[in-house]
């Protein structure tokens, strides 16, 4: 009985080790000697690597820096490593020499240790007689099954995975039991079928070096140059069944043509379509419609019209070939979408609605986030979901991108070109090489649970790690600390490659940045952030595309002193003061200008009045414009002259009548004439009469007595005396001088 039991034990150990993952120095551990492993309340794992503490971030580990000179030195040496929780946030740790206090809330070490060492429990812990975790029976069986002989510490994560710390080999992680893909090796019929072509009738076509074999329910039929007319070469590259039941066949010498198995006839196209010569190597064909078939090669792609035997351009080939012109595989799914796999990217062509009878039009999109951009094979599963074999593993493409990793049993190696198939039982086969393949049941491999919550694993400011803020707190930073990096993860240790992340910084971004290939964690970096208030948001999606609850971290970057509120108040006060000063200067200058202009106006008015008075006193002509300084005065003079001239001959026409005729009071008339000409109204009337008389004397031969009467003087004597007083001569002498 010993030999069978030993065989069973060895097999069990091999199975366990096959599903294990290892974290060593190259994976983020500071050293390979792991002495303690503690699960924190948020799901992170805290490790003591021989005095250097580090914390898991979902993908690797971050060292937790602290001031070792401030930790508590144990009085006596202890020979164990211990851990003790005090509440749900304070974790006491000790190694052989020191006592540590870790705050799980801020994920940093504290130094207020001495004031807390009063409880008997802590005293026992310091002596090393308490707090040392013991292995459970299950953990012992796992360690034994893995054949680990240098185990230092064991802990379980929130998913039920087992973490084993070793003395020399870092951490051995055994994920919780789950379905995994299987590796099939050797001469398996599944590998042979996946490398072949299956037509609509279920016949399997094998492309061999010495001919084409067709495996039917009735038996195997070989086709070659000896039994197929016009077949140029036996070595077939590919065969694809067309909608009209013919086959499109190509050999390794790039002879393309139609193959009719029932008639054993090959109808070559290469001899008739000379444009086919520009293509270096024909890789495969994919029927698109009842008449169009896409033929893809190592240096391009085209559409073959199988009814007219003409070549047409493939839609969006110019866009695809911006990345690569080497086409590796192609697939048309149940929704009519065309999936094109190239050496550098997977492209999805989605048909648009077109008028009846017209060829379909397509929109093209490059699919991102796959395990690798070199697409080797494409297949749909039983539910119509698209899967891709790449140069570094396998990815599910629809409805969302999910990359399979080693934890799924899929090795990160290259899959074989166009070597994949869907088995009748729903399993998918991806061939790795001629003697090995990956086989799995899609629904068992990828679960569709609720999205996992996101944890902020670390925060880096200006390149330095800081304590992680609590969800309700706000990180307040000076304006110089504006280089931020947020690290976050769902801490899915069992299936890290199945999670997609997205993040954004509200206040700076409106669109989400999505990462479908984070492999356990994601980081978002923001540089030169301007002062302001921001909210960092991060989410994770389940495998069916639903996004979970968002992680939020509030950050406030304070403005520099010259942009603070009090600085802005000072700036405002300075601006207001400067504005007031400038306004005062402006108003004072304007007032002075107005005073100067007013003085100039007054002086000019004085000059005009002096000129008017001189003219009124010296000139015999009476022009209103000459007797006034303003337009208003000119109008008044014209009105006065008109009123006097109308009553010139009436000797009783005096001041009162004149004031009435110009609608003014006697006093106002007096003031106006005094201001304008420096005369009284009576003098103005008399002077106007005398100037009128002087004009009559100069222009007429009327007797002096009649001139006096026409000028409004009662007697000639009175007229002569007033005339001589004004002009210096008698009326007769004045006439004689003018004659």
XYZ file of C-alpha atoms in Angstrom:
739
model
C 0.000 0.000 0.000
C 2.947 2.363 0.432
C 3.647 2.819 -3.279
C 0.070 3.832 -4.279
C -0.141 6.251 -1.334
C 3.183 7.790 -2.312
C 2.020 8.168 -5.910
C -1.209 9.799 -4.756
C 0.734 12.180 -2.501
C 3.127 13.152 -5.305
C 0.253 13.715 -7.749
C -1.597 15.872 -5.239
C 1.521 17.953 -4.630
C 2.032 18.422 -8.373
C -1.587 19.544 -8.824
C -1.280 22.034 -5.973
C 2.021 23.418 -7.223
C 0.607 23.798 -10.729
C -2.000 26.253 -9.444
C 0.398 28.181 -7.173
C 1.779 31.629 -7.696
C 5.092 32.874 -6.349
C 6.133 36.330 -5.200
C 9.852 36.791 -4.885
C 12.306 39.689 -4.851
C 11.741 40.234 -8.564
C 7.991 40.571 -7.896
C 8.289 43.413 -5.379
C 9.365 41.731 -2.147
C 12.314 43.495 -0.453
C 13.816 40.132 0.541
C 12.931 36.479 0.067
C 12.770 35.811 3.839
C 9.164 36.327 4.947
C 8.653 36.151 8.712
C 5.065 37.435 9.168
C 1.919 37.742 7.066
C -1.131 39.626 8.386
C -4.408 40.294 6.583
C -5.603 43.881 7.071
C -9.298 44.830 7.321
C -9.335 46.333 3.814
C -8.019 43.096 2.259
C -4.362 44.049 1.868
C -1.672 41.738 3.194
C 1.081 43.124 5.434
C 4.381 41.208 5.269
C 7.460 41.364 7.468
C 10.493 40.498 5.346
C 13.125 40.205 8.052
C 12.541 43.671 9.505
C 11.385 45.351 6.308
C 7.606 45.691 6.139
C 5.728 45.759 2.874
C 2.074 45.750 1.879
C 0.340 44.139 -1.091
C -1.140 46.395 -3.783
C -2.977 43.747 -5.804
C -0.074 43.091 -8.180
C 3.135 43.375 -6.165
C 4.232 45.005 -2.896
C 5.028 48.481 -1.594
C 7.550 48.978 1.189
C 6.067 50.713 4.259
C 8.691 53.238 5.320
C 9.034 54.242 8.964
C 11.600 55.686 11.360
C 13.281 52.647 12.879
C 15.021 54.783 15.516
C 11.626 55.614 17.049
C 10.299 52.058 17.472
C 10.145 50.482 20.928
C 13.150 48.307 21.800
C 12.279 45.149 23.733
C 14.106 44.760 27.041
C 14.543 41.033 26.548
C 15.196 39.026 23.438
C 12.238 36.868 22.264
C 12.461 33.955 19.866
C 9.098 34.358 18.080
C 7.306 36.794 15.806
C 3.929 37.973 17.086
C 0.851 39.965 16.071
C -2.012 41.316 18.174
C -5.028 43.358 17.116
C -6.263 46.110 19.411
C -9.658 47.061 18.092
C -10.075 46.938 14.332
C -7.384 49.442 13.357
C -4.358 49.112 15.661
C -2.054 46.174 15.004
C 0.776 45.337 17.416
C 3.729 43.510 15.912
C 6.992 42.312 17.323
C 10.041 40.614 15.923
C 12.966 39.285 17.955
C 14.081 42.701 19.184
C 11.499 45.444 18.604
C 7.840 46.275 19.174
C 5.853 48.048 16.433
C 2.430 49.684 16.275
C 0.744 49.749 12.882
C -2.369 51.842 12.135
C -4.433 49.925 9.588
C -6.687 52.933 9.073
C -3.899 55.175 7.726
C -1.661 52.239 6.729
C 1.354 53.679 8.502
C 3.361 53.018 11.648
C 2.837 54.978 14.859
C 5.363 55.888 17.547
C 3.148 56.609 20.596
C 3.911 53.135 21.953
C 5.196 53.688 25.511
C 2.019 55.387 26.883
C -0.048 52.404 25.693
C 1.930 49.635 27.398
C -0.239 49.283 30.481
C -2.491 46.320 29.772
C -1.540 42.786 30.910
C -2.273 41.509 27.422
C 0.360 43.781 25.894
C 2.885 42.827 28.577
C 2.411 39.153 27.743
C 2.671 40.032 24.049
C 5.998 41.807 24.629
C 7.366 38.700 26.334
C 6.561 36.618 23.274
C 4.140 34.369 25.161
C 1.043 35.610 23.271
C 0.150 36.643 19.755
C 2.039 33.960 17.875
C -0.387 32.471 15.312
C -0.689 28.685 15.182
C -1.161 26.628 12.045
C -4.528 25.007 11.494
C -4.843 21.425 10.349
C -5.895 22.562 6.888
C -2.893 24.853 6.584
C -0.551 22.044 7.653
C -2.011 19.751 4.990
C -1.562 22.447 2.321
C 2.073 23.026 3.328
C 2.762 19.308 3.325
C 1.068 18.810 -0.056
C 3.240 21.545 -1.548
C 6.385 20.028 -0.078
C 7.418 23.276 1.623
C 10.027 22.672 4.323
C 10.970 26.240 5.292
C 7.584 27.742 6.155
C 7.725 30.805 8.451
C 4.174 32.204 8.312
C 0.748 31.322 6.925
C -2.342 33.512 6.423
C -5.544 33.461 4.410
C -6.800 36.372 2.329
C -10.410 37.548 2.020
C -11.010 35.200 -0.940
C -9.814 32.101 0.896
C -6.424 31.989 -0.786
C -3.498 30.752 1.308
C -0.314 32.836 1.715
C 2.766 30.926 2.812
C 5.863 32.872 3.827
C 9.133 30.990 3.443
C 12.703 31.542 4.632
C 14.306 31.474 1.190
C 11.672 31.558 -1.524
C 9.416 34.523 -0.757
C 5.666 33.932 -0.745
C 3.891 30.903 -2.121
C 0.261 31.732 -2.920
C -2.317 28.991 -3.332
C -5.584 30.434 -4.695
C -8.926 29.142 -3.481
C -10.210 26.056 -5.301
C -11.703 26.924 -8.659
C -12.123 25.604 -12.169
C -9.019 25.922 -14.358
C -8.133 25.347 -17.969
C -6.450 22.050 -18.785
C -3.360 21.441 -20.863
C -3.808 18.619 -23.376
C -0.620 17.121 -24.716
C 0.384 14.465 -27.169
C -1.485 13.081 -30.136
C -4.969 14.231 -29.082
C -7.885 14.299 -31.572
C -8.829 17.717 -30.122
C -5.505 19.180 -31.269
C -5.855 17.648 -34.717
C -9.424 18.966 -35.108
C -8.523 22.465 -33.901
C -5.717 22.662 -36.451
C -8.087 21.617 -39.249
C -11.142 23.092 -40.999
C -14.663 21.870 -40.266
C -17.272 22.580 -42.947
C -21.033 23.011 -42.547
C -21.621 19.271 -42.964
C -19.243 18.437 -40.120
C -16.517 17.119 -42.412
C -13.009 17.766 -41.113
C -10.436 18.900 -43.678
C -6.761 18.308 -42.874
C -4.158 20.199 -44.868
C -1.199 17.856 -45.253
C 2.092 18.167 -47.054
C 1.190 15.393 -49.478
C -2.442 16.256 -50.143
C -5.767 17.195 -48.634
C -7.566 14.730 -46.314
C -11.305 14.913 -45.695
C -12.574 13.063 -42.645
C -16.246 12.137 -43.139
C -18.598 9.778 -41.266
C -18.091 7.306 -44.113
C -14.296 7.434 -43.919
C -11.230 9.411 -44.951
C -10.816 10.659 -48.521
C -7.526 11.958 -49.875
C -7.334 14.619 -52.592
C -4.130 15.350 -54.491
C -2.629 15.954 -57.871
C -3.232 12.353 -58.798
C -7.038 12.556 -58.470
C -7.894 16.297 -58.752
C -7.742 17.886 -62.189
C -5.744 21.140 -62.517
C -4.453 20.947 -58.913
C -0.984 22.502 -59.237
C 0.536 21.433 -55.930
C -0.251 18.951 -53.164
C 0.685 21.120 -50.147
C -2.501 22.987 -49.234
C -2.294 26.184 -47.189
C -5.997 26.577 -46.400
C -9.450 25.492 -47.489
C -12.685 27.380 -46.801
C -16.241 26.409 -47.718
C -18.141 29.048 -49.707
C -21.883 29.818 -49.427
C -22.567 28.040 -52.760
C -21.002 24.825 -51.358
C -17.830 25.181 -53.394
C -14.519 25.462 -51.590
C -11.841 28.099 -51.900
C -8.455 26.437 -51.795
C -4.882 27.725 -51.854
C -1.543 25.920 -51.868
C 1.825 26.994 -50.516
C 2.809 28.396 -53.947
C -0.092 30.894 -53.764
C -2.258 29.120 -56.351
C -5.792 30.223 -55.448
C -8.901 28.633 -56.926
C -12.236 26.876 -56.501
C -12.285 23.239 -55.417
C -15.207 20.927 -56.226
C -14.674 17.719 -54.191
C -17.564 15.783 -55.722
C -16.122 16.310 -59.218
C -12.450 16.208 -58.201
C -11.898 19.487 -60.054
C -9.780 22.531 -59.162
C -10.615 25.774 -61.040
C -7.605 28.091 -60.757
C -8.045 31.839 -60.331
C -4.408 32.922 -60.250
C -3.930 32.399 -63.975
C -6.947 34.606 -64.815
C -6.613 37.277 -62.116
C -3.150 38.716 -62.529
C -3.766 41.195 -59.682
C -3.444 38.273 -57.235
C 0.290 38.245 -57.899
C 0.825 41.290 -55.681
C -0.006 39.223 -52.581
C 2.932 37.399 -51.033
C 1.243 34.571 -49.147
C -2.449 33.660 -48.812
C -3.301 32.979 -45.172
C -7.042 32.250 -45.158
C -10.535 33.160 -46.319
C -13.785 34.139 -44.600
C -17.178 34.272 -46.380
C -18.827 37.638 -45.678
C -22.004 37.534 -47.818
C -23.546 35.083 -50.280
C -21.276 36.485 -52.995
C -18.346 38.187 -51.233
C -15.523 36.347 -49.482
C -12.648 38.080 -47.722
C -9.229 36.664 -48.538
C -6.440 37.769 -46.218
C -2.727 37.453 -46.792
C 0.610 38.361 -45.243
C 0.669 41.692 -47.082
C -2.947 42.745 -47.532
C -6.609 41.772 -47.772
C -9.288 41.900 -50.487
C -12.849 40.845 -51.273
C -13.436 38.114 -53.860
C -16.740 38.235 -55.734
C -17.328 34.518 -56.268
C -20.060 35.176 -58.855
C -18.046 37.416 -61.181
C -14.536 36.337 -60.127
C -13.473 39.919 -59.530
C -11.504 41.535 -56.727
C -12.902 44.357 -54.609
C -11.263 46.405 -51.837
C -11.869 45.324 -48.262
C -13.617 47.984 -46.136
C -11.343 49.991 -43.827
C -8.237 48.116 -44.935
C -6.364 51.436 -45.132
C -7.095 52.057 -41.447
C -6.196 48.507 -40.409
C -2.933 48.576 -42.327
C -1.821 51.676 -40.467
C -1.014 49.127 -37.747
C -0.168 46.010 -39.739
C -0.662 44.573 -43.221
C 0.029 41.019 -42.027
C -3.324 39.341 -41.455
C -3.366 36.235 -39.266
C -7.026 35.268 -38.817
C -10.593 36.387 -39.428
C -14.056 35.573 -38.088
C -17.674 36.499 -38.818
C -19.794 36.187 -35.669
C -23.525 35.612 -35.273
C -24.246 39.366 -35.211
C -22.659 39.830 -38.636
C -19.585 41.556 -37.251
C -16.240 40.911 -38.898
C -13.292 40.334 -36.585
C -9.891 40.776 -38.192
C -6.775 39.635 -36.339
C -3.449 41.087 -37.459
C 0.136 41.084 -36.315
C -0.573 44.312 -34.402
C -4.158 44.473 -33.286
C -7.676 43.083 -33.401
C -10.239 45.040 -35.428
C -14.031 44.831 -35.268
C -16.076 45.825 -38.324
C -19.720 46.371 -37.369
C -22.309 46.468 -40.210
C -24.525 49.519 -40.570
C -28.055 49.566 -41.939
C -28.107 50.049 -45.706
C -30.766 50.158 -48.378
C -32.075 46.830 -49.558
C -29.963 45.351 -52.309
C -26.848 47.342 -51.430
C -23.687 45.924 -49.925
C -23.312 46.443 -46.199
C -21.233 49.331 -44.889
C -19.076 48.886 -41.811
C -17.702 50.960 -38.972
C -14.240 49.915 -37.784
C -12.787 49.922 -34.266
C -9.494 48.654 -32.888
C -9.972 46.514 -29.784
C -7.616 47.343 -26.916
C -6.756 45.757 -23.582
C -6.076 42.239 -24.871
C -3.395 39.982 -23.431
C -1.306 40.771 -26.508
C -1.909 42.692 -29.743
C -0.617 39.920 -32.006
C -3.820 37.980 -32.745
C -3.204 34.376 -33.759
C -6.686 32.810 -33.787
C -10.378 33.682 -33.348
C -13.381 31.573 -32.340
C -16.901 31.999 -30.933
C -18.140 29.940 -28.006
C -21.544 28.281 -27.633
C -23.111 31.612 -26.567
C -21.658 33.561 -29.470
C -18.939 35.312 -27.479
C -15.712 36.022 -29.350
C -12.389 34.670 -28.048
C -8.895 35.430 -29.287
C -5.663 33.462 -29.032
C -2.701 35.828 -28.927
C 1.078 35.655 -28.849
C 0.922 35.752 -25.056
C -2.180 33.967 -23.834
C -5.933 33.974 -24.448
C -8.505 36.785 -24.170
C -12.265 36.877 -24.174
C -13.261 39.786 -26.399
C -17.040 40.118 -25.980
C -19.060 41.350 -24.193
C -16.031 42.791 -22.390
C -12.327 42.054 -22.621
C -11.142 39.509 -20.043
C -7.588 38.179 -20.168
C -6.858 34.691 -18.925
C -3.718 34.249 -16.851
C -1.725 31.577 -15.106
C -4.249 31.586 -12.254
C -6.770 30.360 -14.866
C -4.420 27.599 -15.981
C -3.499 29.456 -19.197
C 0.249 29.858 -19.715
C 1.551 33.194 -21.099
C 2.746 31.630 -24.350
C 1.908 32.068 -28.013
C -1.115 30.305 -29.477
C -0.897 28.669 -32.895
C -2.298 30.535 -35.929
C -5.890 29.601 -36.914
C -5.783 26.583 -34.587
C -8.828 26.800 -32.360
C -12.257 25.204 -32.256
C -15.488 24.857 -30.308
C -16.112 21.299 -29.124
C -19.629 19.795 -29.101
C -19.678 19.882 -25.281
C -19.092 23.676 -25.235
C -15.375 23.597 -24.456
C -12.908 25.746 -26.370
C -9.588 24.436 -27.652
C -6.620 26.722 -28.351
C -3.608 24.946 -29.799
C -0.213 26.085 -28.512
C 1.926 23.867 -30.768
C 1.644 20.603 -32.662
C 1.512 18.581 -29.455
C -0.200 20.745 -26.801
C -3.391 22.755 -26.410
C -5.399 24.647 -23.786
C -8.920 23.335 -23.210
C -11.552 24.972 -20.996
C -15.259 25.545 -20.481
C -15.835 29.330 -20.776
C -18.688 29.704 -18.276
C -16.815 27.725 -15.640
C -13.590 29.654 -16.094
C -15.042 33.187 -15.919
C -17.560 33.951 -13.200
C -20.135 36.754 -13.454
C -20.300 38.061 -9.909
C -20.919 41.589 -8.684
C -18.127 44.132 -9.252
C -15.534 44.215 -6.498
C -14.960 47.413 -4.497
C -11.811 49.387 -5.234
C -9.211 50.084 -2.533
C -6.735 52.960 -2.642
C -3.538 51.060 -1.919
C -1.121 53.993 -1.872
C -0.828 57.689 -2.590
C 2.363 59.317 -3.830
C 2.849 63.083 -3.665
C 5.861 64.616 -5.428
C 7.430 61.152 -5.537
C 7.045 60.434 -1.811
C 4.580 57.914 -0.390
C 2.206 59.356 2.204
C -0.376 57.882 4.557
C -3.481 56.777 2.676
C -6.399 59.099 3.555
C -9.645 57.763 4.974
C -12.687 57.869 2.672
C -14.323 60.788 4.501
C -11.194 62.943 4.763
C -9.755 65.519 2.373
C -6.091 65.686 1.442
C -5.039 69.341 1.647
C -1.759 70.212 -0.055
C 0.296 73.350 -0.719
C 0.575 74.542 -4.285
C 4.094 73.046 -4.617
C 2.773 69.503 -3.939
C 0.895 69.049 -7.190
C 2.441 65.830 -8.586
C 0.057 63.042 -7.501
C -0.062 59.310 -8.204
C -2.989 57.186 -7.049
C -2.507 53.400 -6.841
C -5.668 51.334 -6.522
C -6.832 47.733 -6.791
C -9.708 45.384 -6.012
C -7.178 43.106 -4.277
C -8.423 40.177 -6.334
C -5.514 37.838 -5.725
C -7.292 34.822 -7.186
C -8.272 36.354 -10.573
C -6.263 39.564 -11.042
C -6.465 39.544 -14.846
C -10.283 39.406 -14.895
C -10.787 42.956 -13.622
C -11.070 46.135 -15.665
C -10.472 49.495 -14.052
C -11.334 53.050 -14.895
C -10.547 56.327 -13.179
C -10.787 60.082 -13.539
C -9.972 63.239 -11.579
C -13.137 65.269 -11.265
C -12.346 68.943 -11.516
C -9.808 68.191 -14.254
C -11.318 65.381 -16.342
C -14.814 64.483 -17.486
C -13.964 61.317 -19.430
C -12.913 58.034 -17.782
C -9.536 56.459 -18.443
C -10.117 52.706 -18.856
C -7.477 50.001 -18.392
C -8.517 46.484 -19.309
C -5.092 44.921 -18.875
C -4.094 46.123 -15.408
C -3.337 42.587 -14.109
C -4.323 43.316 -10.521
C -3.800 47.043 -9.960
C -3.762 50.379 -11.715
C -2.018 53.703 -11.196
C -3.108 57.182 -12.279
C -0.592 60.040 -12.330
C -1.380 63.754 -12.512
C 1.365 66.348 -12.890
C 1.413 70.127 -12.427
C -2.125 70.284 -11.060
C -3.326 73.868 -10.691
C -4.760 74.987 -7.330
C -8.326 73.852 -6.810
C -10.592 71.161 -5.406
C -10.543 67.684 -6.982
C -12.187 64.308 -6.429
C -10.313 61.222 -7.621
C -12.703 58.436 -8.648
C -11.899 54.811 -9.471
C -14.147 51.863 -10.353
C -13.793 48.205 -11.224
C -16.017 46.243 -13.592
C -17.210 42.682 -13.375
C -16.627 40.344 -16.289
C -20.068 41.183 -17.718
C -19.175 44.881 -17.937
C -21.052 46.279 -14.924
C -19.156 48.957 -13.002
C -19.125 48.836 -9.237
C -19.189 51.496 -6.550
C -16.691 54.281 -7.087
C -13.785 54.929 -4.772
C -13.519 58.648 -3.964
C -10.531 60.571 -2.636
C -10.885 64.322 -2.179
C -7.864 66.522 -2.763
C -7.525 70.265 -2.267
C -4.450 72.043 -3.601
C -4.096 75.410 -1.919
C -3.182 78.427 -4.014
C 0.228 80.069 -3.566
C 0.406 83.013 -1.139
C 0.088 85.463 -3.995
C -3.172 83.772 -5.067
C -4.735 83.214 -1.609
C -7.974 84.938 -0.588
C -6.247 87.480 1.622
C -3.752 88.231 -1.156
C -6.665 88.738 -3.526
C -8.252 91.092 -0.958
C -4.992 93.058 -0.833
C -4.894 93.113 -4.631
C -8.485 94.319 -4.657
C -7.713 97.024 -2.095
C -4.683 98.109 -4.122
C -6.728 98.190 -7.302
C -9.522 100.155 -5.631
C -7.033 102.592 -4.088
C -5.210 103.007 -7.379
C -8.528 103.462 -9.163
C -9.611 106.074 -6.628
C -6.277 107.888 -6.961
C -6.424 107.809 -10.727
C -10.032 108.954 -10.637
C -9.104 111.763 -8.283
C -6.219 112.808 -10.540
C -8.478 112.603 -13.556
C -11.248 114.641 -11.956
C -8.774 117.245 -10.697
C -7.214 117.516 -14.139
C -10.635 117.733 -15.703
C -11.677 120.409 -13.215
C -8.553 122.411 -13.947
C -9.167 122.062 -17.649
C -12.745 123.222 -17.200
C -11.532 126.155 -15.136
C -9.035 127.060 -17.845
C -11.666 126.716 -20.518
C -14.084 128.742 -18.428
C -11.464 131.412 -17.881
C -10.773 131.431 -21.591
C -14.485 131.709 -22.293
C -14.850 134.512 -19.759
C -11.875 136.320 -21.203
C -13.185 135.825 -24.698
C -16.616 137.005 -23.607
C -15.046 140.035 -21.989
C -13.151 140.783 -25.192
C -16.296 140.351 -27.260
C -18.223 142.647 -24.926
C -15.480 145.220 -25.128
C -15.594 144.993 -28.903
C -19.413 145.233 -28.861
C -19.341 148.300 -26.579
C -16.668 149.926 -28.713
C -18.639 149.217 -31.857
C -21.859 150.492 -30.313
C -20.127 153.630 -29.174
C -18.122 154.411 -32.313
C -19.972 152.942 -35.302
C -23.026 154.455 -36.887
C -24.154 151.052 -38.180
C -26.017 148.760 -35.874
C -25.440 145.039 -36.620
C -26.779 142.581 -33.988
C -23.741 140.301 -34.470
C -21.374 143.161 -33.685
C -23.267 144.168 -30.547
C -23.352 140.732 -28.881
C -20.976 138.115 -27.490
C -23.340 135.095 -27.675
C -26.077 133.895 -29.952
C -28.649 134.532 -27.247
C -27.482 138.142 -26.891
C -27.493 138.496 -30.682
C -31.097 137.377 -30.798
C -32.014 139.817 -28.015
C -30.283 142.742 -29.772
C -32.080 141.899 -33.015
C -35.371 141.827 -31.153
C -34.637 145.163 -29.444
C -33.622 146.813 -32.700
C -36.696 145.504 -34.457
C -38.979 146.843 -31.698
C -37.285 150.291 -31.701
C -37.237 150.549 -35.498
C -40.933 149.775 -35.573
C -41.652 152.757 -33.259
C -38.762 154.964 -34.361
C -40.879 158.033 -35.153
C -42.874 157.865 -31.886
C -41.224 160.223 -29.455
C -43.172 158.739 -26.533
C -41.723 155.233 -27.122
C -39.632 154.613 -24.039
C -38.159 151.956 -21.770
C -41.416 150.516 -20.473
C -42.825 150.014 -23.954
C -39.595 148.466 -25.173
C -39.526 145.996 -22.229
C -43.097 145.041 -23.008
C -42.372 144.468 -26.681
C -39.480 142.099 -25.930
C -41.382 140.334 -23.106
C -39.000 141.391 -20.367
C -39.325 143.336 -17.173
C -37.788 146.800 -16.964
C -35.277 145.535 -14.386
C -34.196 142.525 -16.472
C -33.860 144.710 -19.539
C -31.716 147.088 -17.561
C -29.442 144.250 -16.353
C -29.095 142.732 -19.794
C -28.084 146.016 -21.503
C -25.719 146.907 -18.694
C -24.036 143.520 -19.031
C -23.890 143.550 -22.819
C -23.142 147.179 -23.745
C -22.720 148.986 -20.448
C -25.665 151.322 -21.193
C -29.145 151.876 -19.793
C -32.245 151.058 -21.821
C -32.931 154.805 -22.245
C -29.393 155.380 -23.536
C -29.772 152.372 -25.847
C -33.026 153.786 -27.312
C -31.511 157.270 -27.726
C -28.325 155.943 -29.322
C -30.304 153.788 -31.744
C -32.420 156.872 -32.696
C -29.274 158.981 -33.205
C -27.563 156.293 -35.335
C -30.749 156.075 -37.390
C -30.710 159.870 -37.798
C -27.046 159.797 -38.838
C -27.889 157.331 -41.554
C -30.756 159.537 -42.792
C -28.472 162.562 -42.817
C -25.880 160.676 -44.828
C -28.190 158.903 -47.238
C -31.015 161.484 -47.756
C -31.557 165.242 -48.279
C -34.347 165.494 -45.751
C -34.284 168.633 -43.637
C -32.724 168.323 -40.237
C -36.073 168.976 -38.569
C -37.706 166.166 -40.524
C -34.794 163.816 -39.695
C -35.336 164.674 -36.025
C -39.038 163.905 -36.303
C -38.400 160.574 -38.092
C -35.868 159.641 -35.417
C -38.358 160.226 -32.579
C -37.088 163.572 -31.217
C -39.731 166.134 -30.201
C -37.723 169.225 -31.186
C -34.884 169.944 -33.548
C -32.975 171.638 -30.749
C -33.099 168.564 -28.527
C -32.052 166.442 -31.478
C -29.077 168.714 -32.317
C -27.789 168.815 -28.761
C -27.984 164.977 -28.366
C -26.475 164.448 -31.856
C -23.526 166.742 -31.145
C -22.982 165.050 -27.753
C -22.697 161.649 -29.468
C -20.919 162.468 -32.747
C -19.123 165.716 -31.748
C -20.654 167.707 -34.579
C -24.050 169.173 -35.358
C -26.369 167.374 -37.759
C -25.619 169.908 -40.496
C -21.888 169.569 -40.031
C -22.238 165.749 -40.095
C -24.163 165.931 -43.408
C -21.621 168.269 -44.868
C -18.785 165.936 -43.894
C -20.532 162.966 -45.525
C -21.358 164.864 -48.719
